[in-house]
CSV table of C-alpha atoms in Angstrom, one decimal:
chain,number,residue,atom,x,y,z
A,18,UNK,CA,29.1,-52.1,-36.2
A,19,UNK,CA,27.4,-50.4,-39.3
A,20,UNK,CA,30.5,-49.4,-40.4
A,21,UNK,CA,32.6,-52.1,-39.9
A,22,UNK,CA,30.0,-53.9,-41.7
A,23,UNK,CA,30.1,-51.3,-44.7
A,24,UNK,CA,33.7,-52.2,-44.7
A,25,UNK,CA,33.2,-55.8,-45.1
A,26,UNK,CA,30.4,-55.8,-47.9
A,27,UNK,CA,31.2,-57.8,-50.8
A,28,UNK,CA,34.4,-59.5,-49.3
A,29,UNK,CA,34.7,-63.5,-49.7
A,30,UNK,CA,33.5,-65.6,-46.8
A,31,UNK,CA,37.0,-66.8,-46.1
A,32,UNK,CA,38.5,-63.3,-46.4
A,33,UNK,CA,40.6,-63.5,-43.2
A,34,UNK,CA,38.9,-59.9,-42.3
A,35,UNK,CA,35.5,-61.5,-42.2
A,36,UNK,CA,36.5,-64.7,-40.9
A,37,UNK,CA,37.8,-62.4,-37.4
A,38,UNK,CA,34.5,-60.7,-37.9
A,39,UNK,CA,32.7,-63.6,-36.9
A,40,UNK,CA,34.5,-65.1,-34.8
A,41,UNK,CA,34.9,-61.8,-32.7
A,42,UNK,CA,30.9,-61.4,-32.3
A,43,UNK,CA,29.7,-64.5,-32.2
A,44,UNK,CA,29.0,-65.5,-35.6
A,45,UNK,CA,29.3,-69.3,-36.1
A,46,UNK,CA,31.4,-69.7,-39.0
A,47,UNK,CA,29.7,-72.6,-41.2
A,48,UNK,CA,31.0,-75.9,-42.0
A,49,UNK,CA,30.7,-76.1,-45.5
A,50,UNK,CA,31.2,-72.0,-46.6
A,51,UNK,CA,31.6,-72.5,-50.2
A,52,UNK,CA,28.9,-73.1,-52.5
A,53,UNK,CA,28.2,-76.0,-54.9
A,54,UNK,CA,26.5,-75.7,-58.7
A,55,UNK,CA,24.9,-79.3,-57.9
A,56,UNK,CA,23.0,-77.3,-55.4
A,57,UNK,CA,19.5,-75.5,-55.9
A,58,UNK,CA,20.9,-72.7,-53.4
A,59,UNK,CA,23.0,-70.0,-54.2
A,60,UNK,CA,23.1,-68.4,-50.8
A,61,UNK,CA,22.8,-68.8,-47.3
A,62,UNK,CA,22.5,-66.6,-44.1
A,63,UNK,CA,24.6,-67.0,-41.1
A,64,UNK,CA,22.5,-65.8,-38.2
A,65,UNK,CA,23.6,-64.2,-34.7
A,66,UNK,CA,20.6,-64.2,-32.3
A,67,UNK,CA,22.2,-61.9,-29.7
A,68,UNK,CA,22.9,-59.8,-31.8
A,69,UNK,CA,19.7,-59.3,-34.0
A,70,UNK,CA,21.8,-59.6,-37.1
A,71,UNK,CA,21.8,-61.9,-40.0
A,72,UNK,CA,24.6,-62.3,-42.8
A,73,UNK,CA,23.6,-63.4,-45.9
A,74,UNK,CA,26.3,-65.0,-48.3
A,75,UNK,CA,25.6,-64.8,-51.9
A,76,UNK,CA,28.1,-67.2,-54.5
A,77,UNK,CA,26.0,-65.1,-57.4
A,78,UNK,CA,25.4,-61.1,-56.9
A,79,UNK,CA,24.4,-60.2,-60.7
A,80,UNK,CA,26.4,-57.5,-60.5
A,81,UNK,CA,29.6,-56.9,-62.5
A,82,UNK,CA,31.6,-55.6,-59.6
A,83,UNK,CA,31.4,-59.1,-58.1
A,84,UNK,CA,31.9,-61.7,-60.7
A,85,UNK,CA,31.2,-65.4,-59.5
A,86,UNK,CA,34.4,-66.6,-57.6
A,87,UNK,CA,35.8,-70.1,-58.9
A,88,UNK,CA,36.5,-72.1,-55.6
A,89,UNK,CA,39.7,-74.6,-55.3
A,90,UNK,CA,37.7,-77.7,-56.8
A,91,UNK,CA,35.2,-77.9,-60.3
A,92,UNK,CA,32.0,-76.9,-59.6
A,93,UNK,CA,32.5,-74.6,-56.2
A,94,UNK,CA,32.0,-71.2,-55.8
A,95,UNK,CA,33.2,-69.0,-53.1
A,96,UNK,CA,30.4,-66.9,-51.5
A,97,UNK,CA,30.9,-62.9,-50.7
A,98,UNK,CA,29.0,-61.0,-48.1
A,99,UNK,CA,26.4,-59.7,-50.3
A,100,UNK,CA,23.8,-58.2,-47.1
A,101,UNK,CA,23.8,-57.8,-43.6
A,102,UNK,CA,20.0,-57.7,-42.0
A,103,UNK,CA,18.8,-56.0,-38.4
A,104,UNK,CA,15.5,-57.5,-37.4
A,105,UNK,CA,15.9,-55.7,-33.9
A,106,UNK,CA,19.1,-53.6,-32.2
A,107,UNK,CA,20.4,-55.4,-29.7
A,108,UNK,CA,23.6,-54.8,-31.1
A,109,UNK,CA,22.9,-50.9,-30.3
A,110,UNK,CA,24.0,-50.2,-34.0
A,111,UNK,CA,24.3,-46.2,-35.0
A,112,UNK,CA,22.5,-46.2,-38.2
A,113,UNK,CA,23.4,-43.2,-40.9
A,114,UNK,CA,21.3,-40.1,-39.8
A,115,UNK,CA,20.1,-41.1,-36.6
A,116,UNK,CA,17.8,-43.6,-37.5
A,117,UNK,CA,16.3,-46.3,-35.4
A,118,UNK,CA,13.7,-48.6,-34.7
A,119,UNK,CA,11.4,-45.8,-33.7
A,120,UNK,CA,10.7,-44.0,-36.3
A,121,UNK,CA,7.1,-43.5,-37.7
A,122,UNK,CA,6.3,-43.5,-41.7
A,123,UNK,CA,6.1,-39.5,-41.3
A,124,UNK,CA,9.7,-39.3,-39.5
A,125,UNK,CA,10.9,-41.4,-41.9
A,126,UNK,CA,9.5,-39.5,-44.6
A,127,UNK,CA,11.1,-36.5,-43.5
A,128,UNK,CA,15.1,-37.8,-43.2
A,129,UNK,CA,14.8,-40.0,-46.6
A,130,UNK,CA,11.8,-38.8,-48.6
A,131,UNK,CA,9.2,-41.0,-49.9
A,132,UNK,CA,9.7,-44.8,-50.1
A,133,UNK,CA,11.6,-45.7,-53.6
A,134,UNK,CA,9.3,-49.1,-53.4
A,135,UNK,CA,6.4,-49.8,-52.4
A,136,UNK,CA,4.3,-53.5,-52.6
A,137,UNK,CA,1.7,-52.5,-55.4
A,138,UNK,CA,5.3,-51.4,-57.6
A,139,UNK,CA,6.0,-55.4,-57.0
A,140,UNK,CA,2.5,-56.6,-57.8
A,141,UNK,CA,-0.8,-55.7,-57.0
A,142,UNK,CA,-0.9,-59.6,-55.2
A,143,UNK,CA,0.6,-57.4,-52.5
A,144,UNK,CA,-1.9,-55.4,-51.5
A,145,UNK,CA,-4.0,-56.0,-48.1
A,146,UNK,CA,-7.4,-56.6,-49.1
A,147,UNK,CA,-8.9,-53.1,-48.5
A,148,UNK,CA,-6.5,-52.4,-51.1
A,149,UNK,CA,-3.5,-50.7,-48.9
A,150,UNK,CA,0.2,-51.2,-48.9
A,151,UNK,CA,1.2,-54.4,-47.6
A,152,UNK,CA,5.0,-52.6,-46.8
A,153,UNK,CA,7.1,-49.4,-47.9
A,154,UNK,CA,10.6,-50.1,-48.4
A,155,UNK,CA,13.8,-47.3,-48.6
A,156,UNK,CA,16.7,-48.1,-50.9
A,157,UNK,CA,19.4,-45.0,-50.6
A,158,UNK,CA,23.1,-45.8,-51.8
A,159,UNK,CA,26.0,-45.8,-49.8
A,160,UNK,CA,28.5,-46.5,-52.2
A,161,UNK,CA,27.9,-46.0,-55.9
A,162,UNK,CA,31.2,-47.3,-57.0
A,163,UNK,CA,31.2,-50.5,-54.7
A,164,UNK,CA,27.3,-51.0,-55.2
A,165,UNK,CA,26.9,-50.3,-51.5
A,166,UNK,CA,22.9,-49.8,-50.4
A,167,UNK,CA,20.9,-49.0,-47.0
A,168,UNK,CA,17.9,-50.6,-47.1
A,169,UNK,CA,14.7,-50.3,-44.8
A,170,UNK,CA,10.8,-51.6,-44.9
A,171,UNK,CA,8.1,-50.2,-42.9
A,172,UNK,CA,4.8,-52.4,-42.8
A,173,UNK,CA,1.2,-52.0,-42.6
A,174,UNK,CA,1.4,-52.3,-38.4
A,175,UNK,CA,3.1,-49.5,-38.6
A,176,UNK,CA,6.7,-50.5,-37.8
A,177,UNK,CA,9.9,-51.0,-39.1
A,178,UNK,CA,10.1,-54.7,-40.2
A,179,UNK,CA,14.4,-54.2,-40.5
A,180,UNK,CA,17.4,-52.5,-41.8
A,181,UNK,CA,19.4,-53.7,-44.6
A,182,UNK,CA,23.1,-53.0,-45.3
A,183,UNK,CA,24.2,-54.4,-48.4
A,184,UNK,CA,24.9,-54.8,-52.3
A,185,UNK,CA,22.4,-53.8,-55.0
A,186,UNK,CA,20.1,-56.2,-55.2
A,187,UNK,CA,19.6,-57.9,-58.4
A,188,UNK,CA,17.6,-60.6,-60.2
A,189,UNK,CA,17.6,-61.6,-63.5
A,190,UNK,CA,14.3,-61.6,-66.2
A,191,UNK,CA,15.8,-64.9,-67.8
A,192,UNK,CA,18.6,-66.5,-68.6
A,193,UNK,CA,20.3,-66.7,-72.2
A,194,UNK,CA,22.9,-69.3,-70.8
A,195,UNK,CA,24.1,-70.0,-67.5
A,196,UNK,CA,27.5,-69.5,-66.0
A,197,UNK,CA,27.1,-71.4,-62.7
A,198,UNK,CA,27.1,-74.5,-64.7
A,199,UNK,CA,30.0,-73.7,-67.2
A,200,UNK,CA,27.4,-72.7,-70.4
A,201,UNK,CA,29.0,-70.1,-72.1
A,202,UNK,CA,28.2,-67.7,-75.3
A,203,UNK,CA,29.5,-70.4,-77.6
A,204,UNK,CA,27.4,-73.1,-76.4
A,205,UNK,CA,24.2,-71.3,-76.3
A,206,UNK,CA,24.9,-70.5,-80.1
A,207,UNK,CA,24.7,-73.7,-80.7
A,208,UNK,CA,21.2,-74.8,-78.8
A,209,UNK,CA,18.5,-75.0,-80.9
A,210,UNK,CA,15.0,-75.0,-79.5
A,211,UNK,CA,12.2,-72.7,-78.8
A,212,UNK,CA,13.6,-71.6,-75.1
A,213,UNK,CA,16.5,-69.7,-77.1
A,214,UNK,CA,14.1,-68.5,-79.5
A,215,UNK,CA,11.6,-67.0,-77.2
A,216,UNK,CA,13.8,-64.9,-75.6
A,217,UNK,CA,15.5,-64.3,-78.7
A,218,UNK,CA,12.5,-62.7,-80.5
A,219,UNK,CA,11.5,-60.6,-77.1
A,220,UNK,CA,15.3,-58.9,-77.5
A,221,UNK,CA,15.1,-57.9,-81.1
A,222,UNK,CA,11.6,-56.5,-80.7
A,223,UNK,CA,13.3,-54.4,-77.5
A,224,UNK,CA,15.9,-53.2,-79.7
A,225,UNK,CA,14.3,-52.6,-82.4
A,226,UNK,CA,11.7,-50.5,-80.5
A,227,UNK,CA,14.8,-48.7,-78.6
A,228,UNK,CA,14.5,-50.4,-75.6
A,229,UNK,CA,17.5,-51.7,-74.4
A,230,UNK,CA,20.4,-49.6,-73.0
A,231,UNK,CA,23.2,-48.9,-74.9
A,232,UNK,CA,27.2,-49.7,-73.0
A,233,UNK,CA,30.4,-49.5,-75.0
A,234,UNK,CA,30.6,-53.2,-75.5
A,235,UNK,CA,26.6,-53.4,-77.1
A,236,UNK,CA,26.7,-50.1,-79.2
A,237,UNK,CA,28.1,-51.4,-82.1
A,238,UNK,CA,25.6,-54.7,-81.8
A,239,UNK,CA,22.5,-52.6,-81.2
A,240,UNK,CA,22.8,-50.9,-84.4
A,241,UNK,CA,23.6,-53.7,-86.3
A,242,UNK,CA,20.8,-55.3,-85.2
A,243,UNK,CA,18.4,-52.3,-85.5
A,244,UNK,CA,20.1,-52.1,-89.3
A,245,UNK,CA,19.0,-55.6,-90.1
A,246,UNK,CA,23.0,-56.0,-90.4
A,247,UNK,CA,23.4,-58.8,-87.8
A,248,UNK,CA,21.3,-61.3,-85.9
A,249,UNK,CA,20.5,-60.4,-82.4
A,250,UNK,CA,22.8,-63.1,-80.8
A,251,UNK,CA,25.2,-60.6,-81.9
A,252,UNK,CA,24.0,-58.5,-79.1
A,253,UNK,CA,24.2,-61.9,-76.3
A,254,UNK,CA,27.9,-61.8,-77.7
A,255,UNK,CA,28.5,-58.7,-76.9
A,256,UNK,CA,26.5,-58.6,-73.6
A,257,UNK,CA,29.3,-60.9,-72.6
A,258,UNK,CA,26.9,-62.5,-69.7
A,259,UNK,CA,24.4,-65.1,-69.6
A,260,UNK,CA,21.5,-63.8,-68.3
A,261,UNK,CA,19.4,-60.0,-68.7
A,262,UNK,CA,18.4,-57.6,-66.2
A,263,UNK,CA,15.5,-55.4,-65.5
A,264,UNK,CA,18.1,-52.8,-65.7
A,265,UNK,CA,19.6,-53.2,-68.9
A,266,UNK,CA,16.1,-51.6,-70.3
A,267,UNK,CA,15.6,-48.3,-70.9
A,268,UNK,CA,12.3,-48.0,-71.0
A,269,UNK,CA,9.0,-50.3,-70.4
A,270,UNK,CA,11.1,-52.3,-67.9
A,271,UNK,CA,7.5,-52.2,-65.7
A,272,UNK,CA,5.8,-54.1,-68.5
A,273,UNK,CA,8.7,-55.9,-69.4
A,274,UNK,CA,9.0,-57.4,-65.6
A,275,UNK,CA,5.1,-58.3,-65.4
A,276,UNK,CA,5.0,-59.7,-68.8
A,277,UNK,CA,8.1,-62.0,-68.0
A,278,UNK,CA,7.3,-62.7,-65.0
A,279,UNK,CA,3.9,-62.9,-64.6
A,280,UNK,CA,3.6,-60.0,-61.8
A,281,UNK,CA,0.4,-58.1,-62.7
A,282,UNK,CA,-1.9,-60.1,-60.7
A,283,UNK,CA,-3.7,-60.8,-63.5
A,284,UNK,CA,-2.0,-63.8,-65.1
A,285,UNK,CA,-0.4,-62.9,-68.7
A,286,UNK,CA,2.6,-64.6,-69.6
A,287,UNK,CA,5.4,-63.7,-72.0
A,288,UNK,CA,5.9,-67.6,-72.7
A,289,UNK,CA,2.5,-69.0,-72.8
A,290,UNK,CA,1.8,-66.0,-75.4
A,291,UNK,CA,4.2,-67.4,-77.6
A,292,UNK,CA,3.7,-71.1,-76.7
A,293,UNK,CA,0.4,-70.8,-77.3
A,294,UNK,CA,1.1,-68.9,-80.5
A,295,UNK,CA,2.8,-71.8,-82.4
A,296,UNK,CA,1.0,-74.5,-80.6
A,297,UNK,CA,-2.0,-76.1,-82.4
A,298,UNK,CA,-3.8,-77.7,-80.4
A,299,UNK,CA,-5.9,-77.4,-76.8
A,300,UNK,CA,-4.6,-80.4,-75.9
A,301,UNK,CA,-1.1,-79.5,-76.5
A,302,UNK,CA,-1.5,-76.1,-75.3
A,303,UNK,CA,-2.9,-77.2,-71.9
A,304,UNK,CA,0.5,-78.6,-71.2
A,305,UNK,CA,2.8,-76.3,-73.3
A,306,UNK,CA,5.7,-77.2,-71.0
A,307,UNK,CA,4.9,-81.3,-71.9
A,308,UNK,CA,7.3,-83.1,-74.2
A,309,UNK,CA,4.9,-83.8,-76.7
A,310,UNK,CA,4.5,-79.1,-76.7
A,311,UNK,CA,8.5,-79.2,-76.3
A,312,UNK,CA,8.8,-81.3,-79.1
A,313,UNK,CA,7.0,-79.3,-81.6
A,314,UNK,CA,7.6,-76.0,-80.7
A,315,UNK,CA,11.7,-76.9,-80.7
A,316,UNK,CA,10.5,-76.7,-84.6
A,317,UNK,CA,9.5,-73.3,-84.5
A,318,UNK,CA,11.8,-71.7,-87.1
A,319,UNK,CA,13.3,-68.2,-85.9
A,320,UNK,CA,12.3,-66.6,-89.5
A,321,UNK,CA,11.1,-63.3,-90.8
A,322,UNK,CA,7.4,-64.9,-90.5
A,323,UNK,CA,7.4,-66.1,-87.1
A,324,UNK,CA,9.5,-62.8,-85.6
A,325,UNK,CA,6.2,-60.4,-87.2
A,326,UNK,CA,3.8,-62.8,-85.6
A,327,UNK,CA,5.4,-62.5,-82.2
A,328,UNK,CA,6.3,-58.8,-81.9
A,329,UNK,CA,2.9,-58.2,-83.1
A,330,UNK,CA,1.6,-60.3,-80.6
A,331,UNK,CA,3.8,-57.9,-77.8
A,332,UNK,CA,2.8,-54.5,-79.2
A,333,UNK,CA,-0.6,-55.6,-78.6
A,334,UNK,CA,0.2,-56.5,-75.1
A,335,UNK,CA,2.0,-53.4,-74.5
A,336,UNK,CA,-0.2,-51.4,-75.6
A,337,UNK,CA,-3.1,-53.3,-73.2
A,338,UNK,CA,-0.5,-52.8,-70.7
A,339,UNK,CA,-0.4,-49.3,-71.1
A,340,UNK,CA,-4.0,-48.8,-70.8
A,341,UNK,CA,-5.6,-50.9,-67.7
A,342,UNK,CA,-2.1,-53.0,-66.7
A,343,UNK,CA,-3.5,-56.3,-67.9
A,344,UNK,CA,-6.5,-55.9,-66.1
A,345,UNK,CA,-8.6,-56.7,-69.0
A,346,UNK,CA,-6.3,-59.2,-70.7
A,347,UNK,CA,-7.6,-62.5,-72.0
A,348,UNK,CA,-5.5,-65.5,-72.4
A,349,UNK,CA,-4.8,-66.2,-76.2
């Protein structure tokens, strides 16, 4: 089964491979298997109780070896199997080197070394309360070219909570533009307002600072921007995709995750820094995501002046970073 499944990661949902899959183990093959853009849901599992396995179909993997698939009609995509998921092994799976259910954190220690994850890496908001890890989780590649992964987690009662077979799991820190609903490179050009901007500022001060990795497509932006040579939408342009990854940083990417996204438990924000920084009011600051906020930070010209007061404003949150993890941080 494991390998079988291997064989099938990544393949469309109507693949006539998967579709015998299915139907030969008692997978109920869903109604509806594509995926529409009108629809808050990019994914959806296909579960098989007798078997203890769930598939989960993903129209949007973030990964380039599995671009979005354009369906038959506007607006549908065509889902790939992106993960297959053992809560149990009724299926009596062989997993690689002998694992099982069974194993204890020491065992599994042992075969794979220490966890690559572990919940605090996430956030400290998963922590048990006598400060303990919540779960331990094993990534270990299968298949570099094809972006094949085994995954496990092992929680805090001491068991293994499931396997994972499946494709690198990825998740983007914000969106530039979004492909799913036909925005392109050309169009976000175009936009004007203080979304664009925001993000636009964090880049340049990442690539001024050295930040970002370089590919053959970004080289030749990177040091054009670095140079002062070219703005750093030359760098989207050249990105050629509408959204950034934790992985496309070289360094920081820890502080660069919780400052995005909010994850260090302590409630600093990458957009309320710089909302808050052109806002000038309380009023208007208590609701920086209001229309009267929207309105007047869409004003917010992307100039010389503005760019010093917000990469100041993330050195100095870096650099807190660095030293207690936003533990100490106050709120502009």
């Amino acid at each position: 089964m494991f390998n079988t499944l291997t064989d099938l990661t990544g393949l469309r949902i109507d693949d006539s491979r998967m579709i015998e899959f299915m139907e030969k183990n008692g997978f109920k093959y869903p109604k509806k298997p594509f995926i529409s853009n009108r629809s808050t849901e990019t994914t959806y599992w296909v579960e098989n109780k007798k078997l203890g396995i769930d598939l989960l179909f993903s129209a949007r993997t973030y990964l380039d070896n599995y671009p979005l698939i354009p369906g038959d009609k506007k607006g549908i995509y065509v889902p790939v199997l992106s993960r297959a998921r053992w809560y149990n092994n009724k299926s009596n799976t062989t997993f690689p080197q002998d694992l099982d259910f069974n194993h204890d954190f020491e065992s599994l220690k042992l075969k794979l070394g220490e966890p690559t994850l572990k919940s605090s890496d996430i956030s400290p908001v998963w922590l048990n309360d006598d400060g303990s890890e919540s779960f331990y989780r094993w990534s270990i590649c299968l298949d570099e070219g094809k972006d094949i992964f085994l995954g496990l987690e092992f929680t805090d009662d001491q068991t293994i909570n499931d396997f994972t077979l499946g494709l690198k799991y990825q998740n983007p820190l914000f969106y530039l533009y979004d492909e799913w609903v036909y925005e392109d490179v050309d169009r976000f050009l175009q936009w004007k307002n203080f979304h664009k901007t925001a993000h636009l500022m964090f880049l340049q001060w990442a690539i001024e600072r050295d930040l970002i990795k370089t590919t053959d497509s970004t080289t030749e932006a990177i040091q054009q921007v670095k140079a002062g040579a070219a703005p750093v939408t030359a760098w989207v342009s050249a990105l050629n995709r509408g959204y950034v990854l934790a992985s496309d940083f070289s360094a920081e990417a820890p502080f660069i995750k919780a400052y995005i996204n909010n994850l260090s438990g302590h409630d600093i924000l990458y957009n309320r820094d710089i909302s808050y920084t052109f806002l000038n009011s309380a009023e208007l600051k208590q609701n920086y995501f209001g229309e009267a906020a929207t309105q007047q930070l869409n004003e917010v010209v992307y100039n010389e002046a503005n760019y010093t007061l917000v990469k100041s404003l993330i050195d100095s949150r870096l650099a807190e970073y660095k030293i207690h993890r936003f533990s100490r941080s106050k709120q502009l």
